[in-house]
Short mmCIF file of C-alpha atoms in Angstrom, two decimals:
data_model
loop_
_atom_site.label_atom_id
_atom_site.label_comp_id
_atom_site.label_asym_id
_atom_site.label_seq_id
_atom_site.Cartn_x
_atom_site.Cartn_y
_atom_site.Cartn_z
CA MET A 143 -77.42 -124.69 191.66
CA THR A 144 -80.60 -126.73 191.43
CA ALA A 145 -80.85 -130.47 191.91
CA HIS A 146 -81.65 -130.97 188.24
CA SER A 147 -78.54 -129.19 186.98
CA ALA A 148 -76.35 -131.04 189.50
CA THR A 149 -77.50 -134.48 188.34
CA ALA A 150 -77.67 -133.65 184.62
CA SER A 151 -73.92 -133.13 184.37
CA HIS A 152 -73.21 -136.72 185.51
CA VAL A 153 -75.69 -138.62 183.35
CA ARG A 154 -74.25 -141.59 181.46
CA THR A 155 -75.97 -142.93 178.35
CA GLY A 156 -74.44 -146.40 178.39
CA GLY A 157 -71.98 -145.75 175.58
CA PRO A 158 -68.37 -146.94 175.47
CA GLN A 159 -66.03 -145.85 178.23
CA GLU A 160 -63.79 -142.90 177.46
CA ASP A 161 -60.60 -144.56 178.74
CA GLY A 162 -60.90 -147.84 176.83
CA PRO A 163 -58.31 -149.06 174.32
CA LYS A 164 -58.99 -147.38 170.98
CA ILE A 165 -57.19 -150.07 168.93
CA VAL A 166 -59.65 -152.75 170.03
CA GLU A 167 -62.58 -150.58 169.00
CA HIS A 168 -60.92 -149.87 165.64
CA VAL A 169 -60.17 -153.54 164.94
CA MET A 170 -63.69 -154.63 165.90
CA GLY A 171 -65.12 -152.01 163.55
CA TRP A 172 -63.11 -153.43 160.65
CA VAL A 173 -64.10 -156.97 161.58
CA LEU A 174 -67.73 -155.91 161.40
CA VAL A 175 -67.16 -154.36 157.96
CA LEU A 176 -65.54 -157.57 156.70
CA VAL A 177 -68.33 -159.76 158.07
CA VAL A 178 -70.99 -157.62 156.40
CA ALA A 179 -69.03 -157.65 153.12
CA MET A 180 -68.73 -161.45 153.21
CA LEU A 181 -72.43 -161.79 153.98
CA VAL A 182 -73.39 -159.51 151.09
CA THR A 183 -71.21 -161.37 148.60
CA ARG A 184 -72.30 -164.83 149.79
CA LEU A 185 -75.97 -163.91 149.45
CA GLY A 186 -75.37 -162.48 145.97
CA LEU A 187 -76.66 -159.03 146.83
CA LEU A 188 -73.82 -157.27 145.04
#
């Protein structure tokens, strides 16, 4: 095994943790959708 292949399997990209609560991520996604929808309607873009 080379040094490159040993380190490449443990590289993190800075994304969300795998063991985090999924419900919080789901709720925050819907909050983002609602905020964007309110912004679009308030600006009269729809």
